[in-house]
Short mmCIF file of C-alpha atoms in Angstrom, two decimals:
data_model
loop_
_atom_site.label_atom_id
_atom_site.label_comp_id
_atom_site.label_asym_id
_atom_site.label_seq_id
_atom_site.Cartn_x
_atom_site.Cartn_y
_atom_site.Cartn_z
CA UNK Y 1462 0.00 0.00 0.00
CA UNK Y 1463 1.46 3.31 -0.78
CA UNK Y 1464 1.59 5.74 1.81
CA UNK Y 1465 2.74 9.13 2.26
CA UNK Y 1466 5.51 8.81 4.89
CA UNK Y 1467 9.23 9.70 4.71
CA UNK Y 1468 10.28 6.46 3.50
CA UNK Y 1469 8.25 6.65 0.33
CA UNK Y 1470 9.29 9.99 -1.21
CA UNK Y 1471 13.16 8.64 -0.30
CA UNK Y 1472 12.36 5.75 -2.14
CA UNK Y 1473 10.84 7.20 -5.13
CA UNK Y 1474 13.02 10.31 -5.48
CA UNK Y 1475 16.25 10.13 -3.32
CA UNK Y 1476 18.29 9.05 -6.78
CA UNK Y 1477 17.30 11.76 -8.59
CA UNK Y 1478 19.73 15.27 -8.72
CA UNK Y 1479 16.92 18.08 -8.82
CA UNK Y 1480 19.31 20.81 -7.95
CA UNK Y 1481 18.20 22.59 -11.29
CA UNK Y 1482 14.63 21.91 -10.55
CA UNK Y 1483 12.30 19.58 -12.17
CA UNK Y 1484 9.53 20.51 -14.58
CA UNK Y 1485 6.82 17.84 -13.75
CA UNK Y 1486 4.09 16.88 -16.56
CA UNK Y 1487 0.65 16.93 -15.58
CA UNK Y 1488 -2.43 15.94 -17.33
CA UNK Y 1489 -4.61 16.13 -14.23
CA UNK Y 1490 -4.87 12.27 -14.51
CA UNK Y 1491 -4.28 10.05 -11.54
CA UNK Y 1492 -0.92 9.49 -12.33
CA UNK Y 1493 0.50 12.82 -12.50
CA UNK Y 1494 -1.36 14.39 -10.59
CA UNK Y 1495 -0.05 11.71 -7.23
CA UNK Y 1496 3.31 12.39 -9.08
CA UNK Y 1497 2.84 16.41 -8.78
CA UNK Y 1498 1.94 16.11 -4.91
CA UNK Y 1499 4.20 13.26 -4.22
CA UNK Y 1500 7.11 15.32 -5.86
CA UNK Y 1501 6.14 18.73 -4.02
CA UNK Y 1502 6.10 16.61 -0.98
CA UNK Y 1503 9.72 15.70 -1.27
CA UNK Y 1504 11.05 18.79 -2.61
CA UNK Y 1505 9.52 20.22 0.50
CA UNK Y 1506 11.65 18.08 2.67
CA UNK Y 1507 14.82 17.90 1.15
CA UNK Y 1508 15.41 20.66 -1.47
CA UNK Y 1509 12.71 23.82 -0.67
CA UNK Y 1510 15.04 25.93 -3.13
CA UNK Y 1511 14.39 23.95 -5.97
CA UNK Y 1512 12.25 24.92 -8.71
CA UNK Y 1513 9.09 23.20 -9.21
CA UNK Y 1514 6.90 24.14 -12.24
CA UNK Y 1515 4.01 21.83 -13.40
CA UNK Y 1516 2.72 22.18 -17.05
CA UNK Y 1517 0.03 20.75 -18.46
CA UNK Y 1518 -0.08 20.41 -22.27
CA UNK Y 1519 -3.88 20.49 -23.87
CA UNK Y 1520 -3.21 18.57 -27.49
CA UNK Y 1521 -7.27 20.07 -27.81
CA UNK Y 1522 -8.17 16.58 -29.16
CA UNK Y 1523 -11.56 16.27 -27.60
CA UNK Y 1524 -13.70 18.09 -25.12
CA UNK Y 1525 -13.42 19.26 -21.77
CA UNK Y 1526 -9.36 19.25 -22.36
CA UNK Y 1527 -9.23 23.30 -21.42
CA UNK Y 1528 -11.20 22.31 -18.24
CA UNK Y 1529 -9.19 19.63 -17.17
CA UNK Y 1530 -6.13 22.23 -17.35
CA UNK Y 1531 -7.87 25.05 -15.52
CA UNK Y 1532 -8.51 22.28 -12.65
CA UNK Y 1533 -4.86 21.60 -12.48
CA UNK Y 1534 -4.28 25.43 -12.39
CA UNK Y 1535 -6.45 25.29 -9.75
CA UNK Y 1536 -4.55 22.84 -7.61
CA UNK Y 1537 -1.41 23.97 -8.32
CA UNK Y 1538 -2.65 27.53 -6.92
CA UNK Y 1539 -3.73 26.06 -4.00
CA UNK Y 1540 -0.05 23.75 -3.15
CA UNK Y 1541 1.63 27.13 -3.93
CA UNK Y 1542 3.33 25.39 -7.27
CA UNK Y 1543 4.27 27.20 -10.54
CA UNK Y 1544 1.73 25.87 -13.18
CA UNK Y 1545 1.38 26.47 -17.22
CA UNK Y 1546 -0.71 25.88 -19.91
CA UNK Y 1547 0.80 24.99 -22.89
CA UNK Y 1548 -1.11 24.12 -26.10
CA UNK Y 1549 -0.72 21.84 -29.30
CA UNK Y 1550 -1.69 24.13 -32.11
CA UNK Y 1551 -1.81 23.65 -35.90
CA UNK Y 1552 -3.36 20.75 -37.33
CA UNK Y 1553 -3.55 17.43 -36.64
CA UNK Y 1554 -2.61 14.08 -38.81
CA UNK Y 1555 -5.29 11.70 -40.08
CA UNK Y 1556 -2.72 8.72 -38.89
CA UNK Y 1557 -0.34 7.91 -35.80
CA UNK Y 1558 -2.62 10.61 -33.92
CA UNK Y 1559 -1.08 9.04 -30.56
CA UNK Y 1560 2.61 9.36 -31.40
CA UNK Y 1561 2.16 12.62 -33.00
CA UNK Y 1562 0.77 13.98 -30.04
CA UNK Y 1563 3.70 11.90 -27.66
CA UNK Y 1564 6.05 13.89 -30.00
CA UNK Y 1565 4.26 17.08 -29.52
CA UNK Y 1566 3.87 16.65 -25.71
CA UNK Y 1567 7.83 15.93 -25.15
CA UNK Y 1568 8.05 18.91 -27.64
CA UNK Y 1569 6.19 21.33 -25.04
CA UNK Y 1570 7.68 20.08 -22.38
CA UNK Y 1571 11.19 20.55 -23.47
CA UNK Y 1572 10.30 24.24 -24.47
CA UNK Y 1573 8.82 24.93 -20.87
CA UNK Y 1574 12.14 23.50 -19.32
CA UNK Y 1575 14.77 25.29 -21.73
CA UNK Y 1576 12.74 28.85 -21.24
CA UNK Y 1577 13.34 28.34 -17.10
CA UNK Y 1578 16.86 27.26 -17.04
CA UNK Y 1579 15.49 23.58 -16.26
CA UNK Y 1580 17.03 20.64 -17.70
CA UNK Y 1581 14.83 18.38 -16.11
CA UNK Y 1582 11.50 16.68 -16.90
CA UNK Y 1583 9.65 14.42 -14.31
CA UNK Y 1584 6.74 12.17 -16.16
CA UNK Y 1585 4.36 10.03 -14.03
CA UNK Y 1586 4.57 6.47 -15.97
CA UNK Y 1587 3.71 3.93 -13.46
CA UNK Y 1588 4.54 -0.10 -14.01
CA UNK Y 1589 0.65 -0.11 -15.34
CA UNK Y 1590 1.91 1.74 -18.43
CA UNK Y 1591 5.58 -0.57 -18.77
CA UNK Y 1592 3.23 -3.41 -18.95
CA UNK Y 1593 0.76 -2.13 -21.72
CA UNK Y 1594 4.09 -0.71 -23.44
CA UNK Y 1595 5.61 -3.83 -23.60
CA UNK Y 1596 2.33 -6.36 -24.59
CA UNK Y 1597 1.95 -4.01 -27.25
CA UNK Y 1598 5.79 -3.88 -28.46
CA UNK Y 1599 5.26 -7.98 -28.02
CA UNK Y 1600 1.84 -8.07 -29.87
CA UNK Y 1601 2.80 -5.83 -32.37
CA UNK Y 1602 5.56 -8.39 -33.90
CA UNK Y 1603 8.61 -5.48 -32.46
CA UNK Y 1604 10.31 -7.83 -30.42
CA UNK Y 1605 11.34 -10.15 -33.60
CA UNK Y 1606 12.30 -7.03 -35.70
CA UNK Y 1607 14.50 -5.51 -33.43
CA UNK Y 1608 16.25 -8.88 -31.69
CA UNK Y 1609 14.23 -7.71 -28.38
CA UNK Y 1610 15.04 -4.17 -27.89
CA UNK Y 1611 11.76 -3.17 -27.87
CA UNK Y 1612 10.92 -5.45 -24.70
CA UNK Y 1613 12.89 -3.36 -22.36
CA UNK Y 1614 9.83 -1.05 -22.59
CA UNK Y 1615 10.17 2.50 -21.38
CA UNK Y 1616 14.20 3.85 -19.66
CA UNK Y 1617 13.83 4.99 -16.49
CA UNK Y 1618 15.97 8.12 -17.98
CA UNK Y 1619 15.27 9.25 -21.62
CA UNK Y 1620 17.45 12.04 -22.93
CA UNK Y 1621 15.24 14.28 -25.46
CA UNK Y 1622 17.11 16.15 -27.92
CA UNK Y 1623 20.80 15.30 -26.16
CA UNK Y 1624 19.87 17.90 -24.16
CA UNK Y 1625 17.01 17.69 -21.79
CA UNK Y 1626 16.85 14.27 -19.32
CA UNK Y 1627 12.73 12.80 -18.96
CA UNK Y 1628 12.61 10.68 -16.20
CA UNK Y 1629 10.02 7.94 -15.19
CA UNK Y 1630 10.49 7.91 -11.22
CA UNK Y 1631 6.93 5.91 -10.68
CA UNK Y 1632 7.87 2.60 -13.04
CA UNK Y 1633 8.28 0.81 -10.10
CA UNK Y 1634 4.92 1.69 -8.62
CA UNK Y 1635 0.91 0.76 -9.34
CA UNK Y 1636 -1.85 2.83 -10.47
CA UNK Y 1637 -3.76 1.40 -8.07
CA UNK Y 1638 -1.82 2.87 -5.27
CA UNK Y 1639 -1.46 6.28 -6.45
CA UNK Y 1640 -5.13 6.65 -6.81
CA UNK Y 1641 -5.37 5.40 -3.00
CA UNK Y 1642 -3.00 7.97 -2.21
CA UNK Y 1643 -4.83 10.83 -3.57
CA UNK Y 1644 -7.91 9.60 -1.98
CA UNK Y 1645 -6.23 10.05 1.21
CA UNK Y 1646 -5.30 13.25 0.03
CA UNK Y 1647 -8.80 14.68 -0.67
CA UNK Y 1648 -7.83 14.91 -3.64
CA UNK Y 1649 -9.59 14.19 -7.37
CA UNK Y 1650 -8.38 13.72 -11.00
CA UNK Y 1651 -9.84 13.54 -14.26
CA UNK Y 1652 -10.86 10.12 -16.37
CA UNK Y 1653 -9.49 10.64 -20.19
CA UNK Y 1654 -12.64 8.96 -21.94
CA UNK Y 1655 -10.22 7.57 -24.30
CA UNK Y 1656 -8.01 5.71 -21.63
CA UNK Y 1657 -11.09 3.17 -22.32
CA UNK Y 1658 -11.76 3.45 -25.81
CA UNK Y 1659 -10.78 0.10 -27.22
CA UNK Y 1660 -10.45 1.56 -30.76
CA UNK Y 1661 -7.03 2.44 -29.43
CA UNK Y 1662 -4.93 0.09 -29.36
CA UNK Y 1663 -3.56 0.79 -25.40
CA UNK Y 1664 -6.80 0.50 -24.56
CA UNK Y 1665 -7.66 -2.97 -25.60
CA UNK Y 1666 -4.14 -4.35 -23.78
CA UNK Y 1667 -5.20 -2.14 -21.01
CA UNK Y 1668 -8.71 -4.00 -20.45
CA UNK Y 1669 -6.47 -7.66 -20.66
CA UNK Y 1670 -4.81 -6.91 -17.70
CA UNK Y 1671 -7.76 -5.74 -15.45
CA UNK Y 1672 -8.70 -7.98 -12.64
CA UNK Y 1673 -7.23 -10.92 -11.05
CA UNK Y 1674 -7.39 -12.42 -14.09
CA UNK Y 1675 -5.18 -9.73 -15.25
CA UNK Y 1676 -2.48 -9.76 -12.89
CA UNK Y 1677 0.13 -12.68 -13.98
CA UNK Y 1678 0.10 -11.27 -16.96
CA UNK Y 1679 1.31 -8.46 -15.54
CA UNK Y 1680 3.75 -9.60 -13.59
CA UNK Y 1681 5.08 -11.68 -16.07
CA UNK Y 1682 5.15 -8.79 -18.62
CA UNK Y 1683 7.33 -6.43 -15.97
CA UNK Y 1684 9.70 -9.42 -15.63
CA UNK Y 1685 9.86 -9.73 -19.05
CA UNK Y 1686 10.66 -5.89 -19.11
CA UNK Y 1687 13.27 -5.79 -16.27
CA UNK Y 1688 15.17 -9.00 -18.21
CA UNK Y 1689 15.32 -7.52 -21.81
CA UNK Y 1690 16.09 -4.12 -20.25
CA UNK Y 1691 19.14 -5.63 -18.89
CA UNK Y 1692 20.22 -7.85 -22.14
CA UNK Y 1693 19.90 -4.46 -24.03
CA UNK Y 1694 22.48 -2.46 -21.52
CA UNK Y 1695 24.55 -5.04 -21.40
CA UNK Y 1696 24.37 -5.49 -25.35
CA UNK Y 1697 24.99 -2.25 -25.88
CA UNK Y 1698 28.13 -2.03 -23.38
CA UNK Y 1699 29.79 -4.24 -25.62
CA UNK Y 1700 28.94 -3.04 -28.92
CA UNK Y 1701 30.46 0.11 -27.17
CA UNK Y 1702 33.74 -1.28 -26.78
CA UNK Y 1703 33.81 -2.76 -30.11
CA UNK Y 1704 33.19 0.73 -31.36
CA UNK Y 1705 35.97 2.20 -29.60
CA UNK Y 1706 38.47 -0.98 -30.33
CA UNK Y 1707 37.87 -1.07 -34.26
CA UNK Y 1708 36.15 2.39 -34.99
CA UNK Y 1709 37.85 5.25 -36.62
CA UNK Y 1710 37.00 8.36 -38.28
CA UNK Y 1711 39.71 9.44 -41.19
CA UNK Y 1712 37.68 12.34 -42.71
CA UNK Y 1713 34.60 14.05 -42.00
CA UNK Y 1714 31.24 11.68 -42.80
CA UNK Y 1715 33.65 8.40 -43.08
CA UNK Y 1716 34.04 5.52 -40.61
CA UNK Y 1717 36.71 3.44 -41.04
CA UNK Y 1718 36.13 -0.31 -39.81
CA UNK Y 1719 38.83 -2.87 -38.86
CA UNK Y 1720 38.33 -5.85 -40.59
CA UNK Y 1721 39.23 -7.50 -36.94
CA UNK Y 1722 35.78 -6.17 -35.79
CA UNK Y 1723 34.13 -9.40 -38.20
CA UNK Y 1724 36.00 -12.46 -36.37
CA UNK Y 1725 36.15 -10.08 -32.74
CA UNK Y 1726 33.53 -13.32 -31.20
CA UNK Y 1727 30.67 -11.52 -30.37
CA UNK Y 1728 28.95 -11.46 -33.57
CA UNK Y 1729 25.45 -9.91 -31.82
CA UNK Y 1730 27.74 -7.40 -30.25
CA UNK Y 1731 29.09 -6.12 -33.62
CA UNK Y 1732 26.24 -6.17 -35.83
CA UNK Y 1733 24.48 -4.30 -33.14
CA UNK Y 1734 27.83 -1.94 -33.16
CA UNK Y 1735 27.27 -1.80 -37.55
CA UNK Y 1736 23.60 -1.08 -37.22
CA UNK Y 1737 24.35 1.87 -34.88
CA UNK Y 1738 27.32 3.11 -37.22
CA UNK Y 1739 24.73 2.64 -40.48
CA UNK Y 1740 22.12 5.09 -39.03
CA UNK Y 1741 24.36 7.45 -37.75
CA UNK Y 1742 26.19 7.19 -41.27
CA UNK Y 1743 23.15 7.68 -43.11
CA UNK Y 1744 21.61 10.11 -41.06
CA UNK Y 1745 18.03 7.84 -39.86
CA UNK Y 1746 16.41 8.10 -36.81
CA UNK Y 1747 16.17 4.23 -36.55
CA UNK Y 1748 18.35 1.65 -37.09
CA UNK Y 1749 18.36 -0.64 -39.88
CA UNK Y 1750 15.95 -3.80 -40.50
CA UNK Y 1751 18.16 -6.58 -37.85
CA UNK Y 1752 17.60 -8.88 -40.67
CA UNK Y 1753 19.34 -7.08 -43.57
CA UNK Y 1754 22.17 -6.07 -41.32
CA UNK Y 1755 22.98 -9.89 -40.27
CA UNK Y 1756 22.58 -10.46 -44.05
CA UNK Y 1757 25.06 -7.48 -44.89
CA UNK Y 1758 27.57 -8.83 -42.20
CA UNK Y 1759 27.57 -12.04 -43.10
CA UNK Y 1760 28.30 -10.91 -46.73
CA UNK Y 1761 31.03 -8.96 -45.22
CA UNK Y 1762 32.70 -11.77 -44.01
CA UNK Y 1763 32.60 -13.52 -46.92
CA UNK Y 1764 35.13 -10.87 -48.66
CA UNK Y 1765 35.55 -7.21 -50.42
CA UNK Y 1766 32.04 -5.44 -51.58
CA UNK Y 1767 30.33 -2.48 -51.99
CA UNK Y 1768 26.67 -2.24 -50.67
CA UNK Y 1769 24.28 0.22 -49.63
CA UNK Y 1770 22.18 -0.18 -46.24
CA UNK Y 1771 20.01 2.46 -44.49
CA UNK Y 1772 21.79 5.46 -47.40
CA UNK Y 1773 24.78 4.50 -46.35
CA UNK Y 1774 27.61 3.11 -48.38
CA UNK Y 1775 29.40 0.41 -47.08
CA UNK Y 1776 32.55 -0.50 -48.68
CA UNK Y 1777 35.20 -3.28 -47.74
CA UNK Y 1778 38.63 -2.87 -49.16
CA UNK Y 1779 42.24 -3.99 -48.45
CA UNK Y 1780 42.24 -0.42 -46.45
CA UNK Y 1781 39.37 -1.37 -44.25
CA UNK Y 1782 35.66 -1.58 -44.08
CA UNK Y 1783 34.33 2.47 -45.14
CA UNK Y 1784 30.75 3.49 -44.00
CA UNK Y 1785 29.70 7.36 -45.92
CA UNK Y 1786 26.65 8.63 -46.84
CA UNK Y 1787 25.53 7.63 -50.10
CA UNK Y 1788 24.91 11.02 -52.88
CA UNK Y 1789 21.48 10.13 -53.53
CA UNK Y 1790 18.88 11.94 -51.36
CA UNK Y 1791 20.93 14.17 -49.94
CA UNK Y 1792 19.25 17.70 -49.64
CA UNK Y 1793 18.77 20.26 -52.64
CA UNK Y 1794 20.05 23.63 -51.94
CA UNK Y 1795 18.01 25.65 -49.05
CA UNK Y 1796 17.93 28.64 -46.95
CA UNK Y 1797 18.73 26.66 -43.07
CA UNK Y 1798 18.23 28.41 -39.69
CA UNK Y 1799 20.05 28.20 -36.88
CA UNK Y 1800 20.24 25.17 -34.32
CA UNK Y 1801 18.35 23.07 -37.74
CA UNK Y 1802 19.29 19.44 -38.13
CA UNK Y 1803 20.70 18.94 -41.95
CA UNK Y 1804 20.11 15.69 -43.40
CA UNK Y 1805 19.79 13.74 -39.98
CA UNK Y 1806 23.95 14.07 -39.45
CA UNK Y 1807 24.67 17.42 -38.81
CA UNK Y 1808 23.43 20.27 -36.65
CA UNK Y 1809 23.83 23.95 -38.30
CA UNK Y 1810 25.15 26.48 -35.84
CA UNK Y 1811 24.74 30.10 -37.57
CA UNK Y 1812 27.64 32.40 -37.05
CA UNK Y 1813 26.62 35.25 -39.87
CA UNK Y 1814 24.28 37.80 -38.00
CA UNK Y 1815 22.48 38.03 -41.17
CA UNK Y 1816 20.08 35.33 -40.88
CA UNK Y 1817 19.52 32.33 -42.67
CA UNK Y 1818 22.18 30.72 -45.48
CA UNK Y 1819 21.55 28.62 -48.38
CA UNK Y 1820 23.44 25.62 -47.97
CA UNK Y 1821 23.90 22.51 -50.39
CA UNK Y 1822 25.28 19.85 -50.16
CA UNK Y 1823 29.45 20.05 -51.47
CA UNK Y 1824 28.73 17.61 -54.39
CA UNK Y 1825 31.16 15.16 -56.16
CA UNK Y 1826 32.68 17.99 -58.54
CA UNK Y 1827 33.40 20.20 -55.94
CA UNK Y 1828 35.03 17.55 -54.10
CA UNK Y 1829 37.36 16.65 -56.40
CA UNK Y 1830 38.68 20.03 -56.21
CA UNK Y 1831 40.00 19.45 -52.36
CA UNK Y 1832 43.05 18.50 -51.25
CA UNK Y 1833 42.99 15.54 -49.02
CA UNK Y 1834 45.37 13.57 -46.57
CA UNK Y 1835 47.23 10.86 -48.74
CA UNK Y 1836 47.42 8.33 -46.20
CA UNK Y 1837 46.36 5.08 -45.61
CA UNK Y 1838 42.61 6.20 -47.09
CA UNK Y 1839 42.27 6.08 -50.28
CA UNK Y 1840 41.56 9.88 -51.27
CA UNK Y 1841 38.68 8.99 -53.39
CA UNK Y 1842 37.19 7.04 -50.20
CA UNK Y 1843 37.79 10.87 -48.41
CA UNK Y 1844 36.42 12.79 -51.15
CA UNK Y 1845 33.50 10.79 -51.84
CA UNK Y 1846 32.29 11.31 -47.92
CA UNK Y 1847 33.35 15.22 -48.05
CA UNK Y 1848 31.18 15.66 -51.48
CA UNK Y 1849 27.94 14.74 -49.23
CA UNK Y 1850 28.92 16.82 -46.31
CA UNK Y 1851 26.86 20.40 -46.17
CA UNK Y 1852 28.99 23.38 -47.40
CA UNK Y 1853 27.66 27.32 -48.60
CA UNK Y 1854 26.12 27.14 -52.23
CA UNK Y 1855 28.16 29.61 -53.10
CA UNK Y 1856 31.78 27.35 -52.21
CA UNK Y 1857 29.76 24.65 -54.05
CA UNK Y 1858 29.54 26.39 -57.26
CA UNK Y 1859 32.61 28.61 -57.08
CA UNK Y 1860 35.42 28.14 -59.60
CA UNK Y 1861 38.65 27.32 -59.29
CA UNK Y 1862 40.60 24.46 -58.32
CA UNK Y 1863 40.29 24.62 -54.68
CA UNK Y 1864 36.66 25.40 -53.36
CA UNK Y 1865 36.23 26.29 -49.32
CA UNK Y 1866 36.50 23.22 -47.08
CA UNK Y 1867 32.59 21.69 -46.53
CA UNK Y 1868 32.87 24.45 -43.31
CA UNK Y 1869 33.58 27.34 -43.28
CA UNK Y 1870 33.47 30.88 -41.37
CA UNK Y 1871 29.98 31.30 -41.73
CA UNK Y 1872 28.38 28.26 -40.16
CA UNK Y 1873 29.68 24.99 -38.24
CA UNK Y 1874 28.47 21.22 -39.23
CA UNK Y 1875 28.67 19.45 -36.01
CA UNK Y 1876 28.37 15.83 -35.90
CA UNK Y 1877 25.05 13.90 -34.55
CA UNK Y 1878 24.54 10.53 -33.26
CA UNK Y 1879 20.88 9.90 -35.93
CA UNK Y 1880 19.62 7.08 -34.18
CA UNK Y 1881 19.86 8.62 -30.80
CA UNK Y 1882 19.47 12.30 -31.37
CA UNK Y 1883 15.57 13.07 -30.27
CA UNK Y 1884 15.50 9.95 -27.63
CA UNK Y 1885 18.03 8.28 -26.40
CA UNK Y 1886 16.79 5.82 -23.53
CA UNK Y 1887 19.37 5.17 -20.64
CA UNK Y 1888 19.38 1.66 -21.48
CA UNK Y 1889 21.79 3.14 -24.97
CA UNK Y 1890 24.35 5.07 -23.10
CA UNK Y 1891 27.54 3.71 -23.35
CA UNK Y 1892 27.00 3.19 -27.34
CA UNK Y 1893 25.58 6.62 -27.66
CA UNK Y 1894 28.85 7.69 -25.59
CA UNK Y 1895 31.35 5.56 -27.84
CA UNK Y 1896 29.65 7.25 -31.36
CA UNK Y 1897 29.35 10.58 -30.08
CA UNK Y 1898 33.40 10.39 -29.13
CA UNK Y 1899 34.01 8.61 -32.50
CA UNK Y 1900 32.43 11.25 -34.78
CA UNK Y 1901 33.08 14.08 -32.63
CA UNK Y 1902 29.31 15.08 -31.72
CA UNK Y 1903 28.65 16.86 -28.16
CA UNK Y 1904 29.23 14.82 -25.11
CA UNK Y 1905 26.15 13.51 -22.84
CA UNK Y 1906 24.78 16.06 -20.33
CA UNK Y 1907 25.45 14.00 -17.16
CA UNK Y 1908 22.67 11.53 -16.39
CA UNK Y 1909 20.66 13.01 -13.49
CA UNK Y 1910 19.95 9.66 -11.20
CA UNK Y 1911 22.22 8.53 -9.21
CA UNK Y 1912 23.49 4.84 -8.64
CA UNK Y 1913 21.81 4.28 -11.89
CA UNK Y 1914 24.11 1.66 -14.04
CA UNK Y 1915 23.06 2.01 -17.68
CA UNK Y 1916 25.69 2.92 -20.12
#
């Protein structure tokens, strides 16, 4: 039975750093709204100078959204906590309504933290919702595409954006429980009609595990959770250290691979450590099909090719194994703002006061016109990933036989980690880590629990 004495608000938030306060999302659900008081309650005891603001984020899907907000305003008025409003605008897709408006919530959120200096975001996902997330990932046929990954179900820590940390401090604990708590509390919350609408597919998982009938397979899915989640950090430990053991980078937007990485023993290890380098390569959000990468590695082991895999160009030579992104699909010519994301690889940092540059990608001609290191990579290896790498239109078509480097005064291309860029779950860490050292992207803000183990 939760309660509300000392012990509890230790055990649910003494691993978390909130010495830059905590932005806590609240629908006005049960969930987090128990979070919001649980939270205040702690903060009261052990850090009363940290910030605390709550926002609520109406997507305006269906009625009585705007009144569920103003109730939370009302409540947070009455604790003495910071509360805002913040609302999805523009319109809506026909499909993936639910992760569109995930996407948008995280999206608020972020904004809310960055414009008070807070660079953290408290959510109030209880094991109820690591169950249904995992059935679902199970049901849906996830679990075979992506060798299991998706079983871990949600981080406890989720970086958004590799900047701002979302953390789940309620896994652990039952809906059930928080609802007794608030009733203890005096205290009410609002029923989102479609929490029950089995047209949704959360829904229908939600109704199998009501009731005693309900509960083994909800214990079983939570163990099922806590094992995978632990295959997947280890897994990814070692594909880290086979990144940083075989891994190099001999020009911008080229990975060079050791041959040694294809007989290193762990063969789940490395094409897990391959699929990571592909995306970030090609500049995708998620990594490519498990299938077609054990296909592609097993054709690498059979001797020299040239293949392409997720846009990215994989080429074995005497030299070494060469992962750049491929020329076709890269971006036409456009005017970029500052802080955009260009082509999924690189982040565009503005230094001309001026506003916005057109930027193109260098292209092959262009390319040809640099002067490279003639070492042990073959220069056409070195041009080929420079021709793909974002440079001013104006270097791109200027004359002459040597154009401006793909950077240049007027902007900076930094490096990205793709598949990790807008979520990376703690679970990824120490890969993350071992790409973002490899290609040169910004290090990881520091991970804000403490005695936690991922990565």
């Amino acid at each position: 039975m939760l309660d509300t004495e000392p012990d509890l608000s230790t055990r649910l938030f003494s691993h978390i750093d909130f010495s830059n306060g905590a932005v806590a999302a609240v629908s006005g659900g049960s969930d987090s709204t128990a979070l919001l008081l649980l939270l205040k309650q702690h903060l009261d005891k052990t850090a009363p100078s940290a910030r605390l603001l709550a926002v609520t984020v109406d997507h305006g899907l269906r009625q009585g959204s705007a009144d569920e907000a103003r109730a939370v305003a009302k409540l947070c008025a009455e604790r003495g906590i910071a509360h805002r409003v913040l609302a999805w605008s523009g319109e809506k897709p026909s499909t993936g309504l639910p992760a569109a408006a995930r996407e948008a919530r995280y999206r608020l959120l972020a904004s809310a933290a960055r414009a008070e200096g807070i660079g953290l975001i408290v959510t109030g996902h209880t094991s109820d919702d690591q169950a249904e997330t995992v059935l679902m990932r199970r049901d849906r046929g996830d679990a075979a595409r992506e060798a299991g990954r998706g079983l871990a179900g949600m981080a406890p820590a989720t970086l958004h954006e590799w900047r701002d940390w979302i953390v789940r401090p309620l896994l652990g604990i039952r809906r059930s429980a928080l609802r007794d708590f608030l009733r203890r509390q005096q205290v009410g919350w609002a029923e989102d009609p479609t929490n029950a609408d089995e047209a949704f597919e959360r829904p229908r998982i939600r109704a199998t595990l009501a009731g005693e009938a309900g509960a083994q397979r909800m214990t079983d899915a939570l163990a099922l959770a806590a094992q995978e989640a632990d295959a997947r950090t280890r897994l990814g430990a070692e594909a880290a250290c086979l990144i940083e053991r075989f891994a190099s980078q001999p020009a911008s937007g080229l990975i060079r691979l050791d041959p040694a990485l294809l007989s290193a023993g762990d063969d789940r290890a490395a094409v897990y450590a391959l699929r990571i380098l592909l995306a970030t390569s090609g500049g995708i959000a998620f990594l490519p099909d498990q299938a077609r990468s054990e296909a592609l590695f097993a054709r690498l082991k059979a001797g020299f090719l040239c293949a392409t895999l997720s846009r990215t160009v994989v080429d074995f030579r005497r030299a070494g194994i060469f992962l750049r992104r491929e020329m076709r699909g890269l971006p036409a010519a456009a005017a970029e703002v500052d802080a955009a994301i260009w082509d999924g690889r690189r982040q565009i940092t503005l230094n001309d006061a001026n506003g916005a540059l057109l930027i193109a990608p260098l292209g092959v001609v262009a390319a040809k016109r640099l002067a490279v290191d003639r070492g042990k990579t073959p220069p056409s290896l070195m041009r080929g990933a420079l021709a793909a790498e974002p440079a001013l239109l104006q270097a791109v078509e200027k004359a002459g036989p040597a154009p401006d480097r793909p950077t240049s005064q007027a902007f900076a291309a930094s490096p990205v980690v793709a598949p990790f860029a807008r979520f990376l779950p703690s679970f990824d860490l120490a890969p993350a880590r071992a790409v973002a050292g490899l290609i040169g992207a910004a290090p990881l803000p520091a991970l804000p629990l403490r005695g936690h183990s991922a990565g």
